[in-house]
Coordinates of C-alpha atoms in Angstrom, one line a residue:
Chain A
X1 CA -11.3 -33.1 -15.2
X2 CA -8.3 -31.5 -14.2
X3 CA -7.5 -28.2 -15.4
X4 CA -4.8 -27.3 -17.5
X5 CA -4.1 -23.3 -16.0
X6 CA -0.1 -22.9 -17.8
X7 CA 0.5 -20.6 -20.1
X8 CA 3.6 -20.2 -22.8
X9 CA 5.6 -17.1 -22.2
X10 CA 8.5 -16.3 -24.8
X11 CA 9.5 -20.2 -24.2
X12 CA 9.2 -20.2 -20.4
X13 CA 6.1 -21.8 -19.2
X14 CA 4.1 -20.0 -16.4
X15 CA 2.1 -22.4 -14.1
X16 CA -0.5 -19.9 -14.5
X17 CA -1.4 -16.8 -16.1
X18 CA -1.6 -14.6 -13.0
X19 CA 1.1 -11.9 -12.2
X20 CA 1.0 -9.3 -9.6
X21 CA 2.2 -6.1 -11.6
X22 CA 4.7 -4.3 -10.8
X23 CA 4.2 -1.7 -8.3
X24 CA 1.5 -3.3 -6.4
X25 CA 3.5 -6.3 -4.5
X26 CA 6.7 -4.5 -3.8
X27 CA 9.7 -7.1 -4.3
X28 CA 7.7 -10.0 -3.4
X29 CA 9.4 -10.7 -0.3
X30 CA 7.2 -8.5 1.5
X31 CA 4.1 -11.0 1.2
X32 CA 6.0 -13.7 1.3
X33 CA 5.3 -14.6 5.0
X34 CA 1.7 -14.1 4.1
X35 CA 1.0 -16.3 1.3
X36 CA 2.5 -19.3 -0.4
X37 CA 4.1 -17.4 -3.2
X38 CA 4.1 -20.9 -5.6
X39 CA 1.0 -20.1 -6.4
X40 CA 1.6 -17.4 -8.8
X41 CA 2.4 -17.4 -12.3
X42 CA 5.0 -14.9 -12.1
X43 CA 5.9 -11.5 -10.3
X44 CA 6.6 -8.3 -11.5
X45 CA 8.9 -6.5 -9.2
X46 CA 8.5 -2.9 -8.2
X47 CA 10.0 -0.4 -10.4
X48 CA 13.9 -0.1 -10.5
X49 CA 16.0 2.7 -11.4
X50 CA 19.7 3.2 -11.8
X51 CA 20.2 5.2 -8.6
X52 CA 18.1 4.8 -5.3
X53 CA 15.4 6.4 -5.3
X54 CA 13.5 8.1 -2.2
X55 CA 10.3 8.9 -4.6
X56 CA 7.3 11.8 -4.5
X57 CA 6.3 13.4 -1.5
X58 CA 3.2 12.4 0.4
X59 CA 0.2 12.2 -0.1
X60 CA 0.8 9.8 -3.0
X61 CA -2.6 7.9 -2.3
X62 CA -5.8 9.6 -3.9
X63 CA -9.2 6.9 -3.6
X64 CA -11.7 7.3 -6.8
X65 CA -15.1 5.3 -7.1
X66 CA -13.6 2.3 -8.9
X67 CA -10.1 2.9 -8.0
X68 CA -7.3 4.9 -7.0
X69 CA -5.0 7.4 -7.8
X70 CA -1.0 6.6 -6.7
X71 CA 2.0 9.2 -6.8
X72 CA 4.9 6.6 -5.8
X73 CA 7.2 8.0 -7.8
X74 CA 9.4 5.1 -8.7
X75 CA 10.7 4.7 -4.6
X76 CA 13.2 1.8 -5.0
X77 CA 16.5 0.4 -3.9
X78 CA 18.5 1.1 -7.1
X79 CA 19.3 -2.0 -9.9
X80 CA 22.4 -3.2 -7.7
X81 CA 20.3 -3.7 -4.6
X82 CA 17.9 -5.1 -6.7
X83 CA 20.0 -8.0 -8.7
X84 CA 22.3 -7.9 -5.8
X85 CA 19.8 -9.0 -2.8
X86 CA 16.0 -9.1 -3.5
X87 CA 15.5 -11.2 -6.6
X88 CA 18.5 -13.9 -5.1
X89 CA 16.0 -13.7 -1.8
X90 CA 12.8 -13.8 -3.7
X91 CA 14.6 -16.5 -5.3
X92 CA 15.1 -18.5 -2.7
X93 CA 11.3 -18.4 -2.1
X94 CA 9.8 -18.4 -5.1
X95 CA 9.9 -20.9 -8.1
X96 CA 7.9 -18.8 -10.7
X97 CA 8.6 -16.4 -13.3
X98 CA 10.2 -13.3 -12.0
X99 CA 9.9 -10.2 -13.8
X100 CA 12.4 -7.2 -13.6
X101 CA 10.4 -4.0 -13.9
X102 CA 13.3 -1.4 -15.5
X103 CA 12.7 2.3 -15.4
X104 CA 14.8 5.3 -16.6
X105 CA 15.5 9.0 -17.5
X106 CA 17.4 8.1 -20.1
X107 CA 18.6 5.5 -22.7
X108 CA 22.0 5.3 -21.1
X109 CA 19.9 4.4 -17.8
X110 CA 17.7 1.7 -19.4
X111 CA 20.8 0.2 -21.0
X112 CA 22.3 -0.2 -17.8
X113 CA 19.8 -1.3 -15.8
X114 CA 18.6 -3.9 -17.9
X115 CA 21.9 -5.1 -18.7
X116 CA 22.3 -5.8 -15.2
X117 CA 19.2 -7.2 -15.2
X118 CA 20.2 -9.5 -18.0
X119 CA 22.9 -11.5 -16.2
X120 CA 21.1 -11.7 -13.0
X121 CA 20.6 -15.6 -13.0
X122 CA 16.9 -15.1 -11.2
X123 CA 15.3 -12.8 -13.2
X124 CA 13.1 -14.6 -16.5
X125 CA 11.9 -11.6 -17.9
X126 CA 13.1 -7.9 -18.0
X127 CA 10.2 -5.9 -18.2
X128 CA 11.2 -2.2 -19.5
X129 CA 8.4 0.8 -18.2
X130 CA 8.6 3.4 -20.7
X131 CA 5.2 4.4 -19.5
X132 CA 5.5 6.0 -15.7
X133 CA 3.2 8.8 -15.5
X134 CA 4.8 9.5 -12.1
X135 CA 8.2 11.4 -12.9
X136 CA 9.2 14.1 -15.1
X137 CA 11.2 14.0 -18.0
X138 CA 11.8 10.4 -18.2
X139 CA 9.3 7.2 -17.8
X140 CA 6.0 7.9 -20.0
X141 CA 8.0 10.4 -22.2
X142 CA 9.6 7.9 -23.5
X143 CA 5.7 5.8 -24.5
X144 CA 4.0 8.7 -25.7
X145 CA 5.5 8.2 -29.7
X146 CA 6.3 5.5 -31.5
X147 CA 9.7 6.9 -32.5
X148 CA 11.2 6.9 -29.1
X149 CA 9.6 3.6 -27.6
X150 CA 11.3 1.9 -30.6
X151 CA 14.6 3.6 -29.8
X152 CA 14.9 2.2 -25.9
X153 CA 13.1 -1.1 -27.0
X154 CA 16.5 -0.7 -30.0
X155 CA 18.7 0.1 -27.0
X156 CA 17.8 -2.6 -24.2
X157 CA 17.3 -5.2 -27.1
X158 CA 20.7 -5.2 -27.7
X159 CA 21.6 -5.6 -24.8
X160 CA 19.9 -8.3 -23.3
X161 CA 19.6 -12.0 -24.3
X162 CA 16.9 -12.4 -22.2
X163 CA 13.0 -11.9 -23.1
X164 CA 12.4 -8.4 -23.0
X165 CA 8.2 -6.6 -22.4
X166 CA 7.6 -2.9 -23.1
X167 CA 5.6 -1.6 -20.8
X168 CA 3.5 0.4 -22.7
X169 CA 1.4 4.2 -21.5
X170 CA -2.4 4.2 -22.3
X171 CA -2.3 8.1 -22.6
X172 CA -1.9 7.7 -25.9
X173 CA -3.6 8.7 -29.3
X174 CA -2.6 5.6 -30.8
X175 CA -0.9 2.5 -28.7
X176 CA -1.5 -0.1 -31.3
X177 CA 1.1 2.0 -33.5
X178 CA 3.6 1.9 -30.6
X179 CA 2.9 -1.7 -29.9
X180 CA 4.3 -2.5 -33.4
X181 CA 7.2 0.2 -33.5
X182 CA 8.2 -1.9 -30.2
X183 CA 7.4 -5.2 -32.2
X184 CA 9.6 -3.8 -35.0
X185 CA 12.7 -2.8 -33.3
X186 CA 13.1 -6.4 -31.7
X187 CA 10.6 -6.5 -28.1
X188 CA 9.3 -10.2 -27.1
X189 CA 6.1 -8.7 -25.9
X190 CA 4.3 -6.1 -24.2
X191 CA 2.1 -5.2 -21.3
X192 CA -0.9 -3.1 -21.3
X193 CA -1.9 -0.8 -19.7
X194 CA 0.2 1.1 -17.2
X195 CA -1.7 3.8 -15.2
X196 CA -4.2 6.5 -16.7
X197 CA -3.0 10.0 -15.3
X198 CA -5.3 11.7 -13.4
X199 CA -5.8 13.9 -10.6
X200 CA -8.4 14.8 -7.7
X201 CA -8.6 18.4 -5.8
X202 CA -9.6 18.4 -2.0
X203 CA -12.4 20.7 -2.4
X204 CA -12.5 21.8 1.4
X205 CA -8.4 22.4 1.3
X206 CA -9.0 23.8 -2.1
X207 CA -5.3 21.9 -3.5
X208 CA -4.8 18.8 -5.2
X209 CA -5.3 15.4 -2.7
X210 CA -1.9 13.9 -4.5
X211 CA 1.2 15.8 -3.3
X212 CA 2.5 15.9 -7.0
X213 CA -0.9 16.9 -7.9
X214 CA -1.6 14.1 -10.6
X215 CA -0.7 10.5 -10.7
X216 CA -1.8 7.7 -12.5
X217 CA -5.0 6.3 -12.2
X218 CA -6.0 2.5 -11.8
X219 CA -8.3 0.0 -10.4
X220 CA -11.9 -1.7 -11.7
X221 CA -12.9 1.7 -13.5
X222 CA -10.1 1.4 -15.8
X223 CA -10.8 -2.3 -16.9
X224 CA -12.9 -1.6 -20.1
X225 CA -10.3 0.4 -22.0
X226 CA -7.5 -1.8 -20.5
X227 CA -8.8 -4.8 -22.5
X228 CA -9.9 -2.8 -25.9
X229 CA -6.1 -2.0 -26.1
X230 CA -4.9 -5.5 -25.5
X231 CA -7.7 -6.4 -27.9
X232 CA -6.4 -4.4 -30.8
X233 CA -2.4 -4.3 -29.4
X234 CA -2.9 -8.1 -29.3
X235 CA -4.6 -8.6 -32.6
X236 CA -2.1 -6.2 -34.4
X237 CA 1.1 -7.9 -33.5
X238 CA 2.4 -11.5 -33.1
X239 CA 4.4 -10.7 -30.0
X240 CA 2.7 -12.2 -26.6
X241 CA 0.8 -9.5 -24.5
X242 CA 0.8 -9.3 -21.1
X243 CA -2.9 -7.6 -19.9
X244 CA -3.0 -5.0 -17.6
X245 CA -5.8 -2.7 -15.6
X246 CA -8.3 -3.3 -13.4
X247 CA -8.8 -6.8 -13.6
X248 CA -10.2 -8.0 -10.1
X249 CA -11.6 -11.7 -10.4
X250 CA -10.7 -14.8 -12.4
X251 CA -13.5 -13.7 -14.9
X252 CA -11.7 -10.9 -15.8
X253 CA -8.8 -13.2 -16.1
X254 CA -10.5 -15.4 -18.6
X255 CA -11.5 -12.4 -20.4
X256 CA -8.6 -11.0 -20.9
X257 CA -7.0 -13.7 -22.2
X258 CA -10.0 -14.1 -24.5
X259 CA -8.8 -10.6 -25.5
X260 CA -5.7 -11.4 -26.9
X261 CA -3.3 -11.4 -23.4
X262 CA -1.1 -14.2 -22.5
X263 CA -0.7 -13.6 -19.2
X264 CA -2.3 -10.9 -17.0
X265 CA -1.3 -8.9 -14.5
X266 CA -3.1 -7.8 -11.2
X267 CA -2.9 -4.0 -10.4
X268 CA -4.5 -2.0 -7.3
X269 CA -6.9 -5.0 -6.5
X270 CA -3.6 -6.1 -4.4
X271 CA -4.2 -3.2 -2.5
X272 CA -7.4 -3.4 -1.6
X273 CA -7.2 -7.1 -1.1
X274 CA -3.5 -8.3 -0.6
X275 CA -4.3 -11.9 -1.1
X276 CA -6.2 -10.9 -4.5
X277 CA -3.5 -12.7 -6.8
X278 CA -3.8 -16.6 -4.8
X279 CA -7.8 -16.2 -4.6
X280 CA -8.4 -15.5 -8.4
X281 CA -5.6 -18.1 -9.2
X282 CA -7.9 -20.6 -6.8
X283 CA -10.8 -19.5 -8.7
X284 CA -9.9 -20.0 -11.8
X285 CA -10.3 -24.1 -12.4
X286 CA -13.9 -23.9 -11.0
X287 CA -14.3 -20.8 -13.5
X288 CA -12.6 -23.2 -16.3
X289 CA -15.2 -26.0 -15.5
X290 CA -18.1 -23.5 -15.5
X291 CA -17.2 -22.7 -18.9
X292 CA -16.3 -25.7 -20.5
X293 CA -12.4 -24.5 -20.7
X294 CA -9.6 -27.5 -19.9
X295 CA -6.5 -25.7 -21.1
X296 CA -6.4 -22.0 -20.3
X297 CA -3.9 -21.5 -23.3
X298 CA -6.5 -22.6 -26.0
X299 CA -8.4 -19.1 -24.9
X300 CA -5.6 -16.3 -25.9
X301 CA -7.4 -14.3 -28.0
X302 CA -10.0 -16.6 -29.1
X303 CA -12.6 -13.4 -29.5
Chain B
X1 CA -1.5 -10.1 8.4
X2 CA -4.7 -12.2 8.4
X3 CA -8.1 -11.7 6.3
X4 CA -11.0 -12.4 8.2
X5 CA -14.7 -11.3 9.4
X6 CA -15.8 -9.2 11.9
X7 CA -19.3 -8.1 12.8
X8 CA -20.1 -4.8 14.6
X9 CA -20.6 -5.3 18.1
X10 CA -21.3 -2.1 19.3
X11 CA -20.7 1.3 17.1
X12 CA -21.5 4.6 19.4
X13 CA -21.2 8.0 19.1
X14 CA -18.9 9.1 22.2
X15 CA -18.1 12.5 20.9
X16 CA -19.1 15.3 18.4
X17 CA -18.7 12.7 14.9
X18 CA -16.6 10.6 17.1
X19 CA -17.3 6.7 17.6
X20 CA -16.3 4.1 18.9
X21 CA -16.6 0.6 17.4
X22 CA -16.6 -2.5 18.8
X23 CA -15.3 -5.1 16.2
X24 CA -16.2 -9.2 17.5
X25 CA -14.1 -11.9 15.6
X26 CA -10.6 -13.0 15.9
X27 CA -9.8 -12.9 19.1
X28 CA -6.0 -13.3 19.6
X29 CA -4.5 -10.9 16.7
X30 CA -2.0 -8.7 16.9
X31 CA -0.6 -5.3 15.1
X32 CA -1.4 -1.4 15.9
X33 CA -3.7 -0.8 13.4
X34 CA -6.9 -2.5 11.4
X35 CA -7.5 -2.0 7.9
X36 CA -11.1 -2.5 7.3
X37 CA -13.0 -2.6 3.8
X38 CA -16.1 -0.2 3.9
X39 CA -18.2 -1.5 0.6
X40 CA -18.8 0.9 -2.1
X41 CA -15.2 2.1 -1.0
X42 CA -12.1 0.8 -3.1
X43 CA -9.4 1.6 -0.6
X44 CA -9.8 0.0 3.2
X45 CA -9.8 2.7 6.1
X46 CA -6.4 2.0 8.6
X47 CA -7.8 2.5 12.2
X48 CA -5.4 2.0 15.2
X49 CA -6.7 -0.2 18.0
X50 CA -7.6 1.7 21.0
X51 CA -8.2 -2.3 23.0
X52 CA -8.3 -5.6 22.5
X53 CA -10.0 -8.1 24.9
X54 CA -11.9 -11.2 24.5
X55 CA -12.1 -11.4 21.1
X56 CA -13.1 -7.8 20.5
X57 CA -11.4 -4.9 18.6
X58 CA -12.2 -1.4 19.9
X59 CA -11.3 1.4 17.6
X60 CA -12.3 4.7 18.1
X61 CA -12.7 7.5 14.7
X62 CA -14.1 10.6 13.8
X63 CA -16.1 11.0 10.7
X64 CA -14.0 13.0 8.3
X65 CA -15.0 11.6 4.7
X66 CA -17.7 9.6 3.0
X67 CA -16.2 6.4 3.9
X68 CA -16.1 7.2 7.6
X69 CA -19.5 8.8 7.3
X70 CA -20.9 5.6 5.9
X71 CA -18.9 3.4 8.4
X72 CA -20.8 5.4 11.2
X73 CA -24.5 4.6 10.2
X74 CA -23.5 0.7 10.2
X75 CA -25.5 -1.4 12.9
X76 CA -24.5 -3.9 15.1
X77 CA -24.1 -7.2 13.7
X78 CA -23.2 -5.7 10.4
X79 CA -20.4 -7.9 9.2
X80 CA -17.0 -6.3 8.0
X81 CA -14.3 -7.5 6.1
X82 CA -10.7 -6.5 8.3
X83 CA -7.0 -7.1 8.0
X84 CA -5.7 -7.6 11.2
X85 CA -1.6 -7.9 12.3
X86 CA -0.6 -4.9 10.6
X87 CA 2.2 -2.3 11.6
X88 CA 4.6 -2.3 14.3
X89 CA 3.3 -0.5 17.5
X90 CA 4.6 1.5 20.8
X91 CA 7.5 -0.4 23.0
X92 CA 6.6 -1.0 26.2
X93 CA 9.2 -2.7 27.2
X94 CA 11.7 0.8 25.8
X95 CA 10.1 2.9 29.2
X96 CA 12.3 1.0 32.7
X97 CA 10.0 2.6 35.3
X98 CA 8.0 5.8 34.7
X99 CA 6.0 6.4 31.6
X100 CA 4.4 9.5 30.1
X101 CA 1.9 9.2 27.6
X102 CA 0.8 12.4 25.4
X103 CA -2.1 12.0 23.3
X104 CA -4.0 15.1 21.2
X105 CA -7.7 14.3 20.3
X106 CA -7.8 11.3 18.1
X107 CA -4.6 10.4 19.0
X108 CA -5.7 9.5 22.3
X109 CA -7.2 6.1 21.6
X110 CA -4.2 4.2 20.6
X111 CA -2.7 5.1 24.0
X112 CA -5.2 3.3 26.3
X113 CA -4.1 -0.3 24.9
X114 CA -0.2 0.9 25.8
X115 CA -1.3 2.1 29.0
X116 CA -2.6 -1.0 30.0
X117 CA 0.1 -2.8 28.7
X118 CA 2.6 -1.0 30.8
X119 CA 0.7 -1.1 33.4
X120 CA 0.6 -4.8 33.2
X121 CA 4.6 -4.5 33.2
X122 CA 4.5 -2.7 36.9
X123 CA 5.6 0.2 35.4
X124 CA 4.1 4.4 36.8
X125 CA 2.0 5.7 33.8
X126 CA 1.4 9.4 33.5
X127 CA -1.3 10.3 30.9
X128 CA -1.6 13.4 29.7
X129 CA -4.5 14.0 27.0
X130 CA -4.8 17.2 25.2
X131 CA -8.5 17.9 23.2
X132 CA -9.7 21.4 22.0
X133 CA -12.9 21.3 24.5
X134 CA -15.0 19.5 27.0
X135 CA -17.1 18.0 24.7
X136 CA -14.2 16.1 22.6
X137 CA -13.2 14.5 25.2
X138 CA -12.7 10.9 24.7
X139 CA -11.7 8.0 27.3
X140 CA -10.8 10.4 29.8
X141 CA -12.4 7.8 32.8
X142 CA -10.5 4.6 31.1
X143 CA -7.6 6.6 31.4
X144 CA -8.1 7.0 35.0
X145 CA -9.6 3.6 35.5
X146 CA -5.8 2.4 34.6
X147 CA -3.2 4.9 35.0
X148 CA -1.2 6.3 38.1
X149 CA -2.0 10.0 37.4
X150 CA -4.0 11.8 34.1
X151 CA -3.6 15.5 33.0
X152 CA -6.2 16.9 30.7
X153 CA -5.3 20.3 28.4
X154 CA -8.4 21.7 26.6
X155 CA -7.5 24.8 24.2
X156 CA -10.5 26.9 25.4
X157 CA -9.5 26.0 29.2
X158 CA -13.1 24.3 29.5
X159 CA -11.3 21.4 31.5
X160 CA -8.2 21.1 33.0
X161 CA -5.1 23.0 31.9
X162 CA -5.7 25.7 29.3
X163 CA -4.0 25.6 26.1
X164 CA -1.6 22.6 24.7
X165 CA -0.2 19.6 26.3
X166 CA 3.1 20.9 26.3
X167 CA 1.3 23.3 29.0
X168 CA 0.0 20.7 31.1
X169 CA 3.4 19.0 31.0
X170 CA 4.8 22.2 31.9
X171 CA 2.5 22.8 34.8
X172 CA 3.1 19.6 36.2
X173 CA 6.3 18.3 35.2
X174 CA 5.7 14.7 35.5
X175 CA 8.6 12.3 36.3
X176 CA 9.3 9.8 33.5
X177 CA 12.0 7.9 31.6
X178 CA 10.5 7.5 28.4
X179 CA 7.5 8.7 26.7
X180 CA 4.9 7.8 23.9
X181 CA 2.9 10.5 22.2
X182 CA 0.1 10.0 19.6
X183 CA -1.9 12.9 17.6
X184 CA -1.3 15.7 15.2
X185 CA 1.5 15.8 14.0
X186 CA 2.7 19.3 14.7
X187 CA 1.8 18.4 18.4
X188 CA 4.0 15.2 18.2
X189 CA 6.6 17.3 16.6
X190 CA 6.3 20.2 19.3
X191 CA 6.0 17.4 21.9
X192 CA 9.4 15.6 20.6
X193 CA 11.3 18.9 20.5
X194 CA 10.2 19.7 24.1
X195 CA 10.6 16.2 26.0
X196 CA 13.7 15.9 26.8
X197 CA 14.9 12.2 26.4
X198 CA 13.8 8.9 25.0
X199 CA 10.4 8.6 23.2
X200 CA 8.6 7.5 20.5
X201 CA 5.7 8.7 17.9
X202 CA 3.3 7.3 16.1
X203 CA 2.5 8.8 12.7
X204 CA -0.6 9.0 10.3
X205 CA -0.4 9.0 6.6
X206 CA -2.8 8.3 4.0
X207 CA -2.1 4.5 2.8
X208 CA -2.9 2.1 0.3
X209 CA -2.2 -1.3 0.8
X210 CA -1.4 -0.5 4.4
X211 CA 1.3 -3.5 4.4
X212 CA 4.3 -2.3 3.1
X213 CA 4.4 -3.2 -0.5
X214 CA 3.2 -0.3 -2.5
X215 CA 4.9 2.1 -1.0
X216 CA 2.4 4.5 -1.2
X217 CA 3.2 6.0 3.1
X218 CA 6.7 6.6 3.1
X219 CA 8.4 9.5 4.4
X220 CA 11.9 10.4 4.8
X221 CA 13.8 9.3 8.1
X222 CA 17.2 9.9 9.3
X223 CA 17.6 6.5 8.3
X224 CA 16.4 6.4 5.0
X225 CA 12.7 5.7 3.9
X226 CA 10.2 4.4 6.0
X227 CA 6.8 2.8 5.6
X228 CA 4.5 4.4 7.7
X229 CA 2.0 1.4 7.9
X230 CA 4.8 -1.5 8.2
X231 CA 8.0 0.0 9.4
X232 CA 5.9 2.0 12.0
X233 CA 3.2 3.9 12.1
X234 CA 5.9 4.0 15.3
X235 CA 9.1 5.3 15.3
X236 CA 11.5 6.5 17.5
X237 CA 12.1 10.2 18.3
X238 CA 15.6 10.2 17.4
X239 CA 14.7 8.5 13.8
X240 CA 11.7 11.1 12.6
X241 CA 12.9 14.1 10.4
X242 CA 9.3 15.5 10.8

């Protein structure tokens, strides 16, 4: 039987649930020679912040058991370049959902940005990262409480017709308590988890292996709390979730989605494997068949 | 960039924690570098190709870290899962006539395939390969096999020229309209400051995807930001900031 893999996103229909996440397939175009892009259910595009940014120093790569540490720092183009030349590009190339990843140091920046993002005809979804562990004073300060996540989710909101995602910090007491202060003050959805900051030390050099000493921390390890926070975000709100951390394989697809996620996204398994996003979206109707699933979208947080 | 399997033809030590392995598998790819997935490892290790012949891959490392540790007790025949046709690599067609090729220790390696590439090209190679002490020296004899003339610089004067290769270059002031240089960096930054005209540099950062879409290798250029795996690992002289 043919297998029914779309999903309903916010009244735009994915072909299928599987999303690169932002920061781990650059602007798309940089893949697209390698891969048939059509075969992904959206894209989240790299990080994009008011002004160009060159990012943190190097080292900015750390490898865990299970994962890795990154120190990026938000390195991007600025939001002109980014409605201005990559999404019409990626356009031109892809026929999925793109996602605008927004980042800022301050409200005025986010309102901005995703205002720009808002009338550029390509984008479907502006995704707002209020949860970058990467920079100071801005990005994850503005996830950590509930009273300032509902203030830029207040601020993009009205600007933006389009469907807006918080992108929400799992270095949190409580994220279920954000999720619905995001919920409240008008967001489509979220996605869970960003990065878990961490940090390694060189123990011959004696000094951190990151540059900027810590970073956040993703990959397989980080899978098990990834999906107990989509599983309580998701049953606590009525706004679609978009799962996020560590998922490697079309099983963890399926079981995040059982979780509560509508759509999930595919971290640092791109970087290990930079066709990881078309192989688990190919596995995924045997998968289906194996478990008696013919529409994915009957699964969403079926546990 | 294509995915595919390799199996270990041949993985030898050549040099104090220094191997060289001998991938067989694809035969006609291209790119500087190999990004190969060690298991039990979550990131790949990015190894520049020293050769490339009849369907074989020869990369030569040295055992700094658990991964390459575990890499050097695999056997022959031991599959491996590689990335092939990443990063942009030296110019040969940038040198006209005479070429000088500086390598320092590991750096060495990546030179050999150039070498033979300009030598294919007609063009007068000058090698000169700069190692710490007789016993770390690598390729020395393929160097010879293929180019017009080869200088060796040991730091403890064991072998040829004592001290850098900026002292064996000194010494013997090789003629040349272009150079290549791979290694440490402060050699390739010394090396740069004291050749005068044209060249170009390879560099080494630590990488994550290691194809130019997490950003995780940049570094600052005169011209903006640069991915070390995808951009380079080669750049021209005139372009690095160091």
């Amino acid at each position: 039987m043919v297998k029914d893999l779309s999903v309903g996103l916010c009244g735009l229909t994915l072909k299928n649930p599987v999303i690169p996440a932002s920061g781990t397939f650059g602007f798309g175009l940089e893949l697209a020679k390698d891969m048939d892009l059509n075969v992904l259910g959206g894209i989240s595009l790299k990080g994009t912040t008011r002004e160009a940014r060159y990012g943190n120093p190097t080292p900015r790569i750390a490898e865990c058991p299970g994962g890795m540490i990154n120190s990026v720092g938000l390195q991007n183009p600025g939001i002109n370049v980014l409605v201005n030349e990559k999404v019409p590009a990626l356009r031109k190339v892809y026929d999925g959902c793109i996602i605008a990843n927004i980042s800022g140091f301050s409200l005025d920046e986010y309102r901005e940005c995703c205002a720009k993002a808002d009338v550029c005809e390509g984008i479907d979804i502006i995704e707002v990262n209020i949860s970058c562990p990467n920079v100071h004073n801005g990005g994850m300060a503005f996830g950590t409480s509930a009273e300032s996540a509902a203030e830029v989710t207040r601020t993009v909101r009205a600007v933006c017709r389009k469907p807006v995602f918080i992108k929400l910090s799992p270095n949190v007491t409580d994220i279920v308590s954000i999720a619905r202060a995001c919920e409240d003050a008008g967001a489509d959805g979220v996605t869970l988890v960003n990065t878990f900051l961490g940090m390694r030390i060189d123990i011959h050099r004696r000094q951190p292996v990151i540059a900027n000493k810590m970073g956040g921390f993703s990959g397989q390890a980080i899978f098990p709390i990834a999906l107990r926070m989509v599983y309580q975000v998701a049953h606590a709100c009525r706004i679609p979730v978009m799962g996020c951390g560590g998922v490697a394989s079309a099983a963890d697809v399926i079981e995040m989605m059982m979780a509560g996620a509508t759509a999930v996204q595919v971290g640092a398994e791109n970087l290990r494997n930079p066709f990881a996003c078309p192989e688990i979206a190919a596995a995924l109707p045997d998968l289906m068949e194996e478990l008696n699933i013919n529409t994915l979208q009957e699964i969403i947080g079926t546990v | 960039m294509i995915k595919s399997r390799y199996h270990i033809s041949e993985n030898v030590l050549i040099a104090p924690k220094t191997y060289q392995l001998v991938l067989a598998g694809e035969a006609d790819v291209e790119g500087e570098f190999v990004d190969i997935a060690l298991p039990g490892f979550y990131l790949r290790r990015p190894l520049s190709v020293c050769d490339r012949e009849d369907g074989k891959l020869t990369v030569v490392y040295r055992v700094v870290g658990e991964g390459t540790k575990a890499l050097s007790e695999m056997t022959e025949g031991t599959e491996l899962e590689v990335l092939t046709g990443l990063g942009n690599g030296f110019d040969p067609e940038a040198c006209r006539e005479e070429a000088l090729l500086v390598g320092g220790g590991l750096g060495v390696p990546p030179l050999y395939l150039l070498a033979k590439e300009l030598k294919a090209r007609g063009k007068k190679v000058t090698a000169v390969l700069g190692f710490n002490k007789a016993e770390e020296i690598i390729l020395a004899d393929a160097f010879k096999a293929v180019c017009d003339e080869v200088l060796i610089s040991t730091v403890d004067g064991s072998v040829g020229v004592k001290g850098f290769v900026t002292d064996a270059i000194a010494a013997a002031h090789p003629a040349f309209d272009y150079f290549y240089t791979c290694g440490p960096m402060i050699m390739m930054k010394v090396v740069c400051a004291a050749l005068e005209g044209p060249g170009e540099a390879s560099l080494e950062e630590r990488m994550g995807c290691g194809a130019g879409f997490c950003y995780g290798c940049s570094i600052q250029t005169k011209n903006g930001p640069r991915r070390v795996c995808k951009d380079g690992p080669v750049f021209k002289k005139e372009e690095l900031l160091w």
